[in-house]
Structures are given as C-alpha cells and as structure tokens.
PDB file of C-alpha atoms in Angstrom:
ATOM      1  CA  MET N   1     -13.470 -14.940  -7.119  1.00  0.00           C
ATOM      2  CA  LEU N   2     -12.251 -12.154  -4.853  1.00  0.00           C
ATOM      3  CA  LEU N   3      -8.897 -13.827  -4.385  1.00  0.00           C
ATOM      4  CA  CYS N   4      -8.654 -14.510  -8.139  1.00  0.00           C
ATOM      5  CA  CYS N   5      -9.079 -10.766  -8.802  1.00  0.00           C
ATOM      6  CA  ALA N   6      -6.498 -10.006  -6.093  1.00  0.00           C
ATOM      7  CA  ARG N   7      -3.976 -12.433  -7.480  1.00  0.00           C
ATOM      8  CA  PHE N   8      -4.307 -10.976 -10.985  1.00  0.00           C
ATOM      9  CA  GLN N   9      -3.763  -7.550  -9.583  1.00  0.00           C
ATOM     10  CA  THR N  10      -0.480  -8.469  -8.147  1.00  0.00           C
ATOM     11  CA  GLY N  11       0.777  -9.678 -11.428  1.00  0.00           C
ATOM     12  CA  SER N  12       0.095 -13.550 -11.224  1.00  0.00           C
ATOM     13  CA  GLU N  13      -0.060 -15.267 -14.472  1.00  0.00           C
ATOM     14  CA  VAL N  14      -3.528 -15.190 -16.013  1.00  0.00           C
ATOM     15  CA  GLY N  15      -3.869 -19.039 -16.139  1.00  0.00           C
ATOM     16  CA  ASP N  16      -3.038 -19.207 -12.494  1.00  0.00           C
ATOM     17  CA  ALA N  17      -4.788 -16.126 -11.203  1.00  0.00           C
ATOM     18  CA  VAL N  18      -8.043 -16.182 -13.120  1.00  0.00           C
ATOM     19  CA  ARG N  19      -9.470 -19.551 -12.486  1.00  0.00           C
ATOM     20  CA  PRO N  20     -12.554 -19.030 -10.387  1.00  0.00           C
ATOM     21  CA  PRO N  21     -14.911 -21.589  -9.210  1.00  0.00           C
ATOM     22  CA  SER N  22     -18.317 -22.078 -10.836  1.00  0.00           C
ATOM     23  CA  ARG N  23     -20.056 -18.655 -11.320  1.00  0.00           C
ATOM     24  CA  ARG N  24     -23.634 -20.055 -11.077  1.00  0.00           C
ATOM     25  CA  GLY N  25     -23.894 -19.107  -7.511  1.00  0.00           C
ATOM     26  CA  THR N  26     -21.804 -15.892  -7.561  1.00  0.00           C
ATOM     27  CA  ASP N  27     -23.354 -13.062  -5.646  1.00  0.00           C
ATOM     28  CA  TRP N  28     -22.163 -10.102  -7.907  1.00  0.00           C
ATOM     29  CA  THR N  29     -23.482  -7.535  -5.645  1.00  0.00           C
ATOM     30  CA  TRP N  30     -21.547  -8.923  -2.805  1.00  0.00           C
ATOM     31  CA  LEU N  31     -18.335  -9.189  -4.923  1.00  0.00           C
ATOM     32  CA  VAL N  32     -18.636  -5.552  -6.188  1.00  0.00           C
ATOM     33  CA  ARG N  33     -18.989  -4.428  -2.551  1.00  0.00           C
ATOM     34  CA  GLN N  34     -16.040  -6.548  -1.321  1.00  0.00           C
ATOM     35  CA  THR N  35     -13.805  -5.369  -4.088  1.00  0.00           C
ATOM     36  CA  ARG N  36     -14.538  -1.667  -3.230  1.00  0.00           C
ATOM     37  CA  TRP N  37     -13.745  -2.357   0.451  1.00  0.00           C
ATOM     38  CA  HIS N  38     -10.731  -4.407  -0.223  1.00  0.00           C
ATOM     39  CA  GLY N  39      -9.425  -2.138  -3.006  1.00  0.00           C
ATOM     40  CA  VAL N  40      -9.004  -4.749  -5.619  1.00  0.00           C
ATOM     41  CA  LEU N  41     -10.140  -4.691  -9.288  1.00  0.00           C
ATOM     42  CA  LEU N  42     -11.753  -7.254 -11.717  1.00  0.00           C
ATOM     43  CA  PRO N  43      -9.311  -8.072 -14.470  1.00  0.00           C
ATOM     44  CA  PRO N  44     -10.093  -6.501 -17.799  1.00  0.00           C
ATOM     45  CA  PRO N  45     -12.080  -8.709 -20.093  1.00  0.00           C
ATOM     46  CA  ARG N  46      -9.176  -9.489 -22.269  1.00  0.00           C
ATOM     47  CA  PHE N  47      -7.465 -11.227 -19.342  1.00  0.00           C
ATOM     48  CA  LEU N  48     -10.413 -13.419 -18.759  1.00  0.00           C
ATOM     49  CA  PRO N  49     -10.045 -16.108 -21.437  1.00  0.00           C
ATOM     50  CA  SER N  50     -11.211 -18.922 -19.161  1.00  0.00           C
ATOM     51  CA  THR N  51     -14.099 -16.791 -17.761  1.00  0.00           C
ATOM     52  CA  PRO N  52     -17.001 -16.557 -20.278  1.00  0.00           C
ATOM     53  CA  LEU N  53     -18.247 -12.966 -20.116  1.00  0.00           C
ATOM     54  CA  ASP N  54     -21.802 -13.991 -20.589  1.00  0.00           C
ATOM     55  CA  GLY N  55     -21.630 -15.263 -17.027  1.00  0.00           C
ATOM     56  CA  ILE N  56     -20.881 -11.802 -15.739  1.00  0.00           C
ATOM     57  CA  PRO N  57     -23.761  -9.265 -15.525  1.00  0.00           C
ATOM     58  CA  PRO N  58     -23.200  -6.283 -17.805  1.00  0.00           C
ATOM     59  CA  ALA N  59     -23.739  -3.851 -14.862  1.00  0.00           C
ATOM     60  CA  VAL N  60     -20.895  -5.457 -13.073  1.00  0.00           C
ATOM     61  CA  LEU N  61     -18.492  -5.170 -16.122  1.00  0.00           C
ATOM     62  CA  THR N  62     -19.531  -1.679 -16.510  1.00  0.00           C
ATOM     63  CA  GLU N  63     -18.902  -0.955 -12.771  1.00  0.00           C
ATOM     64  CA  PHE N  64     -15.369  -2.323 -12.915  1.00  0.00           C
ATOM     65  CA  ALA N  65     -14.550  -0.633 -16.195  1.00  0.00           C
ATOM     66  CA  GLU N  66     -15.637   2.788 -14.948  1.00  0.00           C
ATOM     67  CA  ARG N  67     -13.947   2.209 -11.586  1.00  0.00           C
ATOM     68  CA  ALA N  68     -10.676   1.416 -13.435  1.00  0.00           C
ATOM     69  CA  ARG N  69     -10.823   4.534 -15.459  1.00  0.00           C
ATOM     70  CA  ARG N  70     -11.502   6.615 -12.381  1.00  0.00           C
ATOM     71  CA  ILE N  71      -8.477   5.108 -10.581  1.00  0.00           C
ATOM     72  CA  ALA N  72      -6.233   5.790 -13.673  1.00  0.00           C
ATOM     73  CA  HIS N  73      -7.300   9.381 -13.922  1.00  0.00           C
ATOM     74  CA  HIS N  74      -7.046  10.072 -10.108  1.00  0.00           C
ATOM     75  CA  ASN N  75      -3.596   8.467  -9.915  1.00  0.00           C
ATOM     76  CA  LEU N  76      -2.429  10.638 -12.845  1.00  0.00           C
ATOM     77  CA  PHE N  77      -3.749  13.660 -11.022  1.00  0.00           C
ATOM     78  CA  LEU N  78      -2.032  12.515  -7.766  1.00  0.00           C
ATOM     79  CA  THR N  79       1.186  12.019  -9.578  1.00  0.00           C
ATOM     80  CA  GLY N  80       1.165  15.540 -10.991  1.00  0.00           C
ATOM     81  CA  GLN N  81       0.435  16.967  -7.506  1.00  0.00           C
ATOM     82  CA  LEU N  82       3.104  14.812  -5.903  1.00  0.00           C
ATOM     83  CA  VAL N  83       5.813  15.890  -8.381  1.00  0.00           C
ATOM     84  CA  ASP N  84       4.835  19.650  -7.924  1.00  0.00           C
ATOM     85  CA  LEU N  85       4.938  19.315  -4.204  1.00  0.00           C
ATOM     86  CA  LEU N  86       8.298  17.521  -4.117  1.00  0.00           C
ATOM     87  CA  GLY N  87       9.791  20.298  -6.257  1.00  0.00           C
ATOM     88  CA  ARG N  88       8.486  22.915  -3.856  1.00  0.00           C
ATOM     89  CA  PHE N  89       9.836  20.999  -0.866  1.00  0.00           C
ATOM     90  CA  ALA N  90      13.286  20.740  -2.442  1.00  0.00           C
ATOM     91  CA  ALA N  91      13.282  24.454  -3.322  1.00  0.00           C
ATOM     92  CA  ALA N  92      12.634  25.176   0.298  1.00  0.00           C
ATOM     93  CA  GLY N  93      15.479  22.856   1.532  1.00  0.00           C
ATOM     94  CA  ILE N  94      13.108  20.258   2.983  1.00  0.00           C
ATOM     95  CA  ALA N  95      14.013  16.678   2.483  1.00  0.00           C
ATOM     96  CA  ALA N  96      10.851  14.903   1.494  1.00  0.00           C
ATOM     97  CA  VAL N  97      10.371  11.237   0.355  1.00  0.00           C
ATOM     98  CA  PRO N  98       7.075   9.974  -1.061  1.00  0.00           C
ATOM     99  CA  VAL N  99       5.778   6.678   0.506  1.00  0.00           C
ATOM    100  CA  LYS N 100       2.977   4.498  -0.864  1.00  0.00           C
ATOM    101  CA  GLY N 101       0.426   6.313  -3.147  1.00  0.00           C
ATOM    102  CA  PRO N 102       1.563   6.714  -6.839  1.00  0.00           C
ATOM    103  CA  THR N 103       5.151   5.601  -6.000  1.00  0.00           C
ATOM    104  CA  LEU N 104       3.894   2.177  -4.611  1.00  0.00           C
ATOM    105  CA  ALA N 105       1.695   1.683  -7.694  1.00  0.00           C
ATOM    106  CA  ALA N 106       4.686   2.341  -9.984  1.00  0.00           C
ATOM    107  CA  LEU N 107       7.356   0.467  -8.017  1.00  0.00           C
ATOM    108  CA  ALA N 108       5.366  -2.682  -6.966  1.00  0.00           C
ATOM    109  CA  TYR N 109       2.762  -2.948  -9.634  1.00  0.00           C
ATOM    110  CA  GLY N 110       4.485  -1.364 -12.567  1.00  0.00           C
ATOM    111  CA  ASP N 111       1.352   0.542 -13.522  1.00  0.00           C
ATOM    112  CA  LEU N 112      -0.196   3.667 -11.991  1.00  0.00           C
ATOM    113  CA  ALA N 113      -3.657   2.375 -12.900  1.00  0.00           C
ATOM    114  CA  ARG N 114      -3.295  -0.968 -11.182  1.00  0.00           C
ATOM    115  CA  ARG N 115      -3.424   0.211  -7.583  1.00  0.00           C
ATOM    116  CA  GLU N 116      -5.936   2.695  -6.138  1.00  0.00           C
ATOM    117  CA  SER N 117      -4.535   5.707  -4.201  1.00  0.00           C
ATOM    118  CA  PHE N 118      -6.438   8.137  -2.183  1.00  0.00           C
ATOM    119  CA  ASP N 119      -3.868  10.602  -0.695  1.00  0.00           C
ATOM    120  CA  LEU N 120      -0.191  11.492  -0.677  1.00  0.00           C
ATOM    121  CA  ASP N 121       2.032  10.191   2.089  1.00  0.00           C
ATOM    122  CA  ILE N 122       5.219  12.201   2.297  1.00  0.00           C
ATOM    123  CA  LEU N 123       8.110  11.443   4.795  1.00  0.00           C
ATOM    124  CA  VAL N 124       9.919  14.281   6.314  1.00  0.00           C
ATOM    125  CA  ARG N 125      12.290  14.632   9.180  1.00  0.00           C
ATOM    126  CA  ARG N 126      10.742  15.539  12.486  1.00  0.00           C
ATOM    127  CA  GLN N 127      12.548  18.865  12.728  1.00  0.00           C
ATOM    128  CA  ASP N 128      11.043  19.829   9.287  1.00  0.00           C
ATOM    129  CA  VAL N 129       7.384  19.057  10.010  1.00  0.00           C
ATOM    130  CA  ALA N 130       6.593  22.629  10.893  1.00  0.00           C
ATOM    131  CA  ALA N 131       8.344  24.013   7.787  1.00  0.00           C
ATOM    132  CA  ALA N 132       6.622  21.427   5.589  1.00  0.00           C
ATOM    133  CA  ALA N 133       3.174  22.212   7.112  1.00  0.00           C
ATOM    134  CA  ASP N 134       3.718  26.001   6.602  1.00  0.00           C
ATOM    135  CA  LEU N 135       4.743  25.466   2.969  1.00  0.00           C
ATOM    136  CA  LEU N 136       1.406  23.382   2.505  1.00  0.00           C
ATOM    137  CA  ARG N 137      -0.600  26.091   4.210  1.00  0.00           C
ATOM    138  CA  SER N 138       0.862  28.548   1.852  1.00  0.00           C
ATOM    139  CA  LEU N 139      -0.719  26.578  -0.970  1.00  0.00           C
ATOM    140  CA  ASP N 140      -4.138  26.665   0.732  1.00  0.00           C
ATOM    141  CA  TYR N 141      -3.825  23.264   2.510  1.00  0.00           C
ATOM    142  CA  ARG N 142      -5.534  23.194   5.857  1.00  0.00           C
ATOM    143  CA  ALA N 143      -4.887  20.932   8.776  1.00  0.00           C
ATOM    144  CA  ASP N 144      -7.650  18.597   9.882  1.00  0.00           C
ATOM    145  CA  LEU N 145      -7.009  19.534  13.407  1.00  0.00           C
ATOM    146  CA  VAL N 146      -5.580  22.803  14.793  1.00  0.00           C
ATOM    147  CA  LEU N 147      -3.639  22.327  18.075  1.00  0.00           C
ATOM    148  CA  SER N 148      -1.916  24.553  20.604  1.00  0.00           C
ATOM    149  CA  PRO N 149       1.830  24.616  20.617  1.00  0.00           C
ATOM    150  CA  GLY N 150       1.893  22.335  23.604  1.00  0.00           C
ATOM    151  CA  ALA N 151      -0.512  19.821  22.098  1.00  0.00           C
ATOM    152  CA  GLU N 152       1.398  19.977  18.788  1.00  0.00           C
ATOM    153  CA  ALA N 153       4.664  19.203  20.620  1.00  0.00           C
ATOM    154  CA  ALA N 154       2.847  16.166  22.257  1.00  0.00           C
ATOM    155  CA  ARG N 155       1.735  14.920  18.936  1.00  0.00           C
ATOM    156  CA  LEU N 156       5.150  15.068  17.348  1.00  0.00           C
ATOM    157  CA  ALA N 157       6.418  13.020  20.353  1.00  0.00           C
ATOM    158  CA  SER N 158       3.775  10.419  20.412  1.00  0.00           C
ATOM    159  CA  GLN N 159       2.200  10.271  16.933  1.00  0.00           C
ATOM    160  CA  TYR N 160       3.634   9.657  13.446  1.00  0.00           C
ATOM    161  CA  HIS N 161       1.639  11.917  11.004  1.00  0.00           C
ATOM    162  CA  ARG N 162      -0.538  14.787  10.445  1.00  0.00           C
ATOM    163  CA  ARG N 163      -3.147  15.498   7.589  1.00  0.00           C
ATOM    164  CA  LEU N 164      -3.544  18.581   5.624  1.00  0.00           C
ATOM    165  CA  ALA N 165      -6.120  18.947   2.671  1.00  0.00           C
ATOM    166  CA  ARG N 166      -7.314  21.516   0.197  1.00  0.00           C
ATOM    167  CA  ASN N 167     -10.343  21.531  -2.040  1.00  0.00           C
ATOM    168  CA  PRO N 168      -9.921  20.896  -4.808  1.00  0.00           C
ATOM    169  CA  GLY N 169      -6.855  18.927  -4.246  1.00  0.00           C
ATOM    170  CA  PRO N 170      -5.434  15.804  -2.517  1.00  0.00           C
ATOM    171  CA  VAL N 171      -5.112  15.016   1.140  1.00  0.00           C
ATOM    172  CA  VAL N 172      -1.458  15.102   2.107  1.00  0.00           C
ATOM    173  CA  GLU N 173      -0.122  13.142   5.119  1.00  0.00           C
ATOM    174  CA  LEU N 174       3.157  14.451   6.567  1.00  0.00           C
ATOM    175  CA  HIS N 175       4.963  11.509   8.267  1.00  0.00           C
ATOM    176  CA  TRP N 176       7.948  11.881  10.617  1.00  0.00           C
ATOM    177  CA  ARG N 177       7.944   8.252  11.623  1.00  0.00           C
ATOM    178  CA  PHE N 178       6.364   5.098  10.171  1.00  0.00           C
ATOM    179  CA  ALA N 179       4.216   4.142  13.055  1.00  0.00           C
ATOM    180  CA  PRO N 180       3.131   5.486  16.534  1.00  0.00           C
ATOM    181  CA  CYS N 181       5.791   5.496  19.131  1.00  0.00           C
ATOM    182  CA  TYR N 182       4.276   2.479  20.965  1.00  0.00           C
ATOM    183  CA  PHE N 183       4.731   0.273  17.879  1.00  0.00           C
ATOM    184  CA  PRO N 184       8.077  -1.541  17.930  1.00  0.00           C
ATOM    185  CA  PHE N 185       9.525  -0.365  14.595  1.00  0.00           C
ATOM    186  CA  ALA N 186      12.917   1.280  14.944  1.00  0.00           C
ATOM    187  CA  LEU N 187      13.448   2.656  11.477  1.00  0.00           C
ATOM    188  CA  ARG N 188      13.804   6.453  11.440  1.00  0.00           C
ATOM    189  CA  PRO N 189      13.241   8.467   8.349  1.00  0.00           C
ATOM    190  CA  GLU N 190      16.832   9.596   8.032  1.00  0.00           C
ATOM    191  CA  GLN N 191      17.884   5.967   8.216  1.00  0.00           C
ATOM    192  CA  ALA N 192      15.582   4.726   5.432  1.00  0.00           C
ATOM    193  CA  ARG N 193      17.222   3.379   2.278  1.00  0.00           C
ATOM    194  CA  LEU N 194      16.080   5.142  -0.951  1.00  0.00           C
ATOM    195  CA  THR N 195      15.989   4.276  -4.607  1.00  0.00           C
ATOM    196  CA  GLN N 196      15.232   6.295  -7.617  1.00  0.00           C
ATOM    197  CA  LEU N 197      12.006   5.873  -9.464  1.00  0.00           C
ATOM    198  CA  ARG N 198      10.689   7.297 -12.710  1.00  0.00           C
ATOM    199  CA  LEU N 199       7.285   8.793 -11.993  1.00  0.00           C
ATOM    200  CA  GLY N 200       5.564  10.458 -15.030  1.00  0.00           C
ATOM    201  CA  SER N 201       8.124  12.861 -16.483  1.00  0.00           C
ATOM    202  CA  ALA N 202      10.084  13.216 -13.245  1.00  0.00           C
ATOM    203  CA  THR N 203      12.595  11.063 -11.295  1.00  0.00           C
ATOM    204  CA  VAL N 204      11.945  10.857  -7.603  1.00  0.00           C
ATOM    205  CA  HIS N 205      13.364   9.187  -4.560  1.00  0.00           C
ATOM    206  CA  THR N 206      11.275   6.691  -2.708  1.00  0.00           C
ATOM    207  CA  LEU N 207      11.976   3.840  -0.210  1.00  0.00           C
ATOM    208  CA  ALA N 208      14.145   1.061  -1.442  1.00  0.00           C
ATOM    209  CA  PRO N 209      12.102  -2.201  -1.852  1.00  0.00           C
ATOM    210  CA  GLU N 210      13.629  -3.935   1.083  1.00  0.00           C
ATOM    211  CA  HIS N 211      12.645  -1.148   3.538  1.00  0.00           C
ATOM    212  CA  LEU N 212       9.363  -0.614   1.712  1.00  0.00           C
ATOM    213  CA  LEU N 213       8.420  -4.307   2.365  1.00  0.00           C
ATOM    214  CA  LEU N 214       9.041  -3.653   6.058  1.00  0.00           C
ATOM    215  CA  VAL N 215       6.886  -0.499   5.998  1.00  0.00           C
ATOM    216  CA  LEU N 216       4.086  -2.317   4.195  1.00  0.00           C
ATOM    217  CA  ALA N 217       4.219  -5.194   6.770  1.00  0.00           C
ATOM    218  CA  VAL N 218       4.045  -2.738   9.628  1.00  0.00           C
ATOM    219  CA  HIS N 219       1.156  -0.807   8.008  1.00  0.00           C
ATOM    220  CA  GLY N 220      -0.857  -3.989   7.570  1.00  0.00           C
ATOM    221  CA  ALA N 221      -0.245  -5.179  11.102  1.00  0.00           C
ATOM    222  CA  LYS N 222      -1.084  -1.714  12.524  1.00  0.00           C
ATOM    223  CA  HIS N 223      -4.568  -2.031  10.791  1.00  0.00           C
ATOM    224  CA  LEU N 224      -4.934  -5.649  11.643  1.00  0.00           C
ATOM    225  CA  TRP N 225      -4.812  -6.802   7.968  1.00  0.00           C
ATOM    226  CA  GLU N 226      -8.443  -5.722   7.466  1.00  0.00           C
ATOM    227  CA  ARG N 227      -8.109  -5.112   3.666  1.00  0.00           C
ATOM    228  CA  LEU N 228      -6.867  -7.446   1.048  1.00  0.00           C
ATOM    229  CA  ILE N 229      -5.101  -4.618  -0.801  1.00  0.00           C
ATOM    230  CA  TRP N 230      -2.501  -4.465   1.910  1.00  0.00           C
ATOM    231  CA  ILE N 231      -1.773  -8.125   1.329  1.00  0.00           C
ATOM    232  CA  CYS N 232      -1.713  -7.394  -2.544  1.00  0.00           C
ATOM    233  CA  ASP N 233       0.937  -4.727  -1.942  1.00  0.00           C
ATOM    234  CA  VAL N 234       3.258  -7.228  -0.285  1.00  0.00           C
ATOM    235  CA  ALA N 235       2.594  -9.884  -2.962  1.00  0.00           C
ATOM    236  CA  ALA N 236       3.141  -7.364  -5.703  1.00  0.00           C
ATOM    237  CA  LEU N 237       6.330  -6.293  -4.355  1.00  0.00           C
ATOM    238  CA  ILE N 238       7.566  -9.909  -3.934  1.00  0.00           C
ATOM    239  CA  ARG N 239       6.421 -10.901  -7.382  1.00  0.00           C
ATOM    240  CA  ASN N 240       7.535  -7.862  -9.495  1.00  0.00           C
ATOM    241  CA  VAL N 241      10.743  -6.504  -7.748  1.00  0.00           C
ATOM    242  CA  GLY N 242      13.965  -8.276  -7.216  1.00  0.00           C
ATOM    243  CA  LEU N 243      14.249  -8.229  -3.404  1.00  0.00           C
ATOM    244  CA  ASN N 244      17.460  -8.656  -1.511  1.00  0.00           C
ATOM    245  CA  TRP N 245      16.062 -11.300   0.756  1.00  0.00           C
ATOM    246  CA  PRO N 246      19.124 -11.635   3.216  1.00  0.00           C
ATOM    247  CA  ASP N 247      18.830  -7.886   3.685  1.00  0.00           C
ATOM    248  CA  VAL N 248      15.074  -8.174   4.276  1.00  0.00           C
ATOM    249  CA  ILE N 249      15.682 -10.817   6.885  1.00  0.00           C
ATOM    250  CA  SER N 250      18.455  -9.029   8.605  1.00  0.00           C
ATOM    251  CA  GLU N 251      16.800  -5.594   8.626  1.00  0.00           C
ATOM    252  CA  SER N 252      13.514  -6.956   9.987  1.00  0.00           C
ATOM    253  CA  GLY N 253      15.423  -8.509  12.824  1.00  0.00           C
ATOM    254  CA  ARG N 254      17.575  -5.406  13.516  1.00  0.00           C
ATOM    255  CA  LEU N 255      14.507  -3.088  13.455  1.00  0.00           C
ATOM    256  CA  GLY N 256      12.317  -5.325  15.671  1.00  0.00           C
ATOM    257  CA  VAL N 257       9.649  -6.374  13.242  1.00  0.00           C
ATOM    258  CA  ALA N 258      10.638  -9.989  12.223  1.00  0.00           C
ATOM    259  CA  ARG N 259       7.319 -11.513  13.249  1.00  0.00           C
ATOM    260  CA  VAL N 260       5.413  -8.759  11.644  1.00  0.00           C
ATOM    261  CA  VAL N 261       7.311  -9.325   8.331  1.00  0.00           C
ATOM    262  CA  ARG N 262       6.923 -13.093   8.539  1.00  0.00           C
ATOM    263  CA  LEU N 263       3.292 -12.740   8.941  1.00  0.00           C
ATOM    264  CA  SER N 264       2.959 -10.435   5.905  1.00  0.00           C
ATOM    265  CA  LEU N 265       4.841 -12.998   3.816  1.00  0.00           C
ATOM    266  CA  VAL N 266       2.755 -15.943   4.974  1.00  0.00           C
ATOM    267  CA  LEU N 267      -0.485 -14.037   4.027  1.00  0.00           C
ATOM    268  CA  ALA N 268       0.865 -13.163   0.618  1.00  0.00           C
ATOM    269  CA  ARG N 269       2.151 -16.619  -0.013  1.00  0.00           C
ATOM    270  CA  ASP N 270      -0.887 -18.556   1.166  1.00  0.00           C
ATOM    271  CA  LEU N 271      -3.630 -16.171  -0.043  1.00  0.00           C
ATOM    272  CA  LEU N 272      -2.180 -14.726  -3.230  1.00  0.00           C
ATOM    273  CA  ALA N 273       0.463 -17.303  -4.293  1.00  0.00           C
ATOM    274  CA  ALA N 274       3.408 -14.902  -3.789  1.00  0.00           C
ATOM    275  CA  PRO N 275       6.515 -16.928  -4.633  1.00  0.00           C
ATOM    276  CA  LEU N 276       9.020 -17.105  -1.818  1.00  0.00           C
ATOM    277  CA  PRO N 277      12.587 -18.544  -2.101  1.00  0.00           C
ATOM    278  CA  ASP N 278      13.200 -21.738  -0.130  1.00  0.00           C
ATOM    279  CA  ALA N 279      15.428 -19.977   2.278  1.00  0.00           C
ATOM    280  CA  VAL N 280      12.736 -17.360   2.973  1.00  0.00           C
ATOM    281  CA  ASP N 281      10.088 -20.077   3.422  1.00  0.00           C
ATOM    282  CA  ASP N 282      12.304 -21.845   5.982  1.00  0.00           C
ATOM    283  CA  TRP N 283      12.779 -18.424   7.881  1.00  0.00           C
ATOM    284  CA  VAL N 284       9.129 -17.915   7.896  1.00  0.00           C
ATOM    285  CA  GLU N 285       8.292 -21.352   9.122  1.00  0.00           C
ATOM    286  CA  GLY N 286      10.877 -20.961  11.857  1.00  0.00           C
ATOM    287  CA  ASP N 287       8.381 -18.998  13.944  1.00  0.00           C
ATOM    288  CA  PRO N 288       6.181 -21.533  15.753  1.00  0.00           C
ATOM    289  CA  GLY N 289       3.481 -19.045  16.698  1.00  0.00           C
ATOM    290  CA  LEU N 290       2.989 -17.728  13.148  1.00  0.00           C
ATOM    291  CA  ALA N 291       0.388 -20.242  11.986  1.00  0.00           C
ATOM    292  CA  GLU N 292      -2.127 -19.162  14.700  1.00  0.00           C
ATOM    293  CA  LEU N 293      -1.520 -15.426  13.847  1.00  0.00           C
ATOM    294  CA  ALA N 294      -2.000 -16.076  10.202  1.00  0.00           C
ATOM    295  CA  ALA N 295      -5.255 -18.004  10.865  1.00  0.00           C
ATOM    296  CA  LEU N 296      -6.544 -15.016  12.966  1.00  0.00           C
ATOM    297  CA  ALA N 297      -5.673 -12.489  10.254  1.00  0.00           C
ATOM    298  CA  ARG N 298      -7.470 -14.631   7.562  1.00  0.00           C
ATOM    299  CA  GLN N 299     -10.429 -15.004   9.782  1.00  0.00           C
ATOM    300  CA  ARG N 300     -10.676 -11.188  10.454  1.00  0.00           C
ATOM    301  CA  LEU N 301     -10.074 -10.433   6.653  1.00  0.00           C
ATOM    302  CA  PHE N 302     -13.170 -12.419   5.582  1.00  0.00           C
ATOM    303  CA  ALA N 303     -15.370 -12.773   8.590  1.00  0.00           C
ATOM    304  CA  THR N 304     -16.695  -9.195   8.796  1.00  0.00           C
ATOM    305  CA  GLU N 305     -19.483  -8.137   6.286  1.00  0.00           C
ATOM    306  CA  ARG N 306     -18.208  -5.039   4.567  1.00  0.00           C
ATOM    307  CA  ARG N 307     -20.599  -2.360   3.351  1.00  0.00           C
TER     308      ARG N 307
END
C-alpha cells in the first residue's frame, strides 16, 4: 500500500498505481507513520475507484486530508518567501538559483501540493556565500552555528551548505556545491545548466531537468536512500518531464556519478514503475555490480522501523 501511494504521487496512472493488496490485514497506524517518514501521501478519495473507502478508517482519511492541506498551504508560503528572496538577491547582484523545494514540486510533479517541502535550498557561488548570508541576516535570519573566520573558511573548503533561519519564517540553506568535498560529484554551481520555470506569479531559473536528475541521485545516495520520497523525486522527473537521455548518460559519466545515477534509475523503475527507454535500460543493466547495490538500498529502505 505504501508503494501504491508513492506510485500515485509520481503521476502513475490510477489503474496502475492504486491497486493495493487486500486491506483486511492493513495496519493503518503503521501506514500513517511510514508515509510521514517517507514523505508520501495517500491519494485523494476521488482517485481510489478500486479502493472502497469503507475499508479505510475515517481517522486515516482525515489524517491524510489534513496533511495534504497543510502541505499545500506551507508550500504556497515557501513559494512566496522564495520569490521574495530571489528578488532581493538579484537586487544585490548575487546570482542565486533555487534547488529542490517548491521548484522541484512544480517541475517534477507539476503541482506545489504534491510534494512536501520543509526549507529553501538556494545555490550561490562560493565567493557570494558571505554576501548572501549577510543579506539574510539583514532580514533577521540567524545562522545555526556561529564560527570564527578560520572555521568559516574551513567550512567553505570542506562542506557544501550552511543553514540560516528566522521565526516566523523558513529555514534557508545556502549551497555553494552539491555535496561534501569528499563526494565524487564534479558539477560546480557556475557550470549547472538552468531552465526557466513559472512559480506562482514569477518566473525563476532552476536546474535543467538533466542536471536536476543527477543532483537528486547524488542527494539520495548521500543519505543512503533512507526515504521513499527521494526515489519518488527521481520517478516523477522521469515520468513527467521530457529528459534528454543521451545528455543524462554523458553528463553522469563526465561528472563521475554514472553508478550513482544508474542506481537511482533502477530504484525508480523497480519500486515505482518509472518508465525507462530501452537504451537507458541497457545502459543501467551494463553495470554488473548494480543489482547488489539496489538490493541493499531496498533492504535499508524498508528494514528499519520508522517512528
């Protein structure tokens, strides 16, 4: 049932996605807890024609409906905050690109309410991090950790982001690279390919789908694919966006993350029925060590009880 929810969330056809096993033995308390952890939603009742609602406890339907409303409202709030911040960065001469968050929901899912977002990830050049942080501090954002100049320089050299927050307001993560320096991903912010995206009443620049797919794969691998939503992100991008697959393959090799990308595609295909072109399937299956890695990822994804 959890995978059925995830498949629907990525845009799978209702008849394919919502075909759960018998619900007689469904542990609904477990399902609610797992969907919270994994970041997936129960499809709205109108999308459950083959799932009699009398088999789902009213409290569960209420929980999912209220959660969906909260996500929609919060994502609209985040979108407004993001558009405002991007305008302020532009006025200050700071090149800033939103990554994930509302832009991921809009680009990959086509709906701000279909993907839960918690904070704003904004990509800036390394030389602009200090100016961007100063601008945020002028808006009453505060860093989660105050460092000496020497420690701050060390963080810039070895890490990839810093967090600032205000109350009330969102958490903002300023990124100057896509992963820690020890992670083999050679894409620099100034090299990232961009695309225009309509976000609310504004048009913003965000990562082009082919580079976004690589970033999502690296993000999932960095966190050992612990949450299903990270696989949903890959599957939604595959299903809903016309990807230039030769470009994905060549860029993943050039940037040193071919196996990482292959693994993300296998998980999206096998768990969430993401459709891959035959040539991409052949490319994925060309890695003889991938099956074992995918099995380990699936085991980790479902083996640990989540609170």
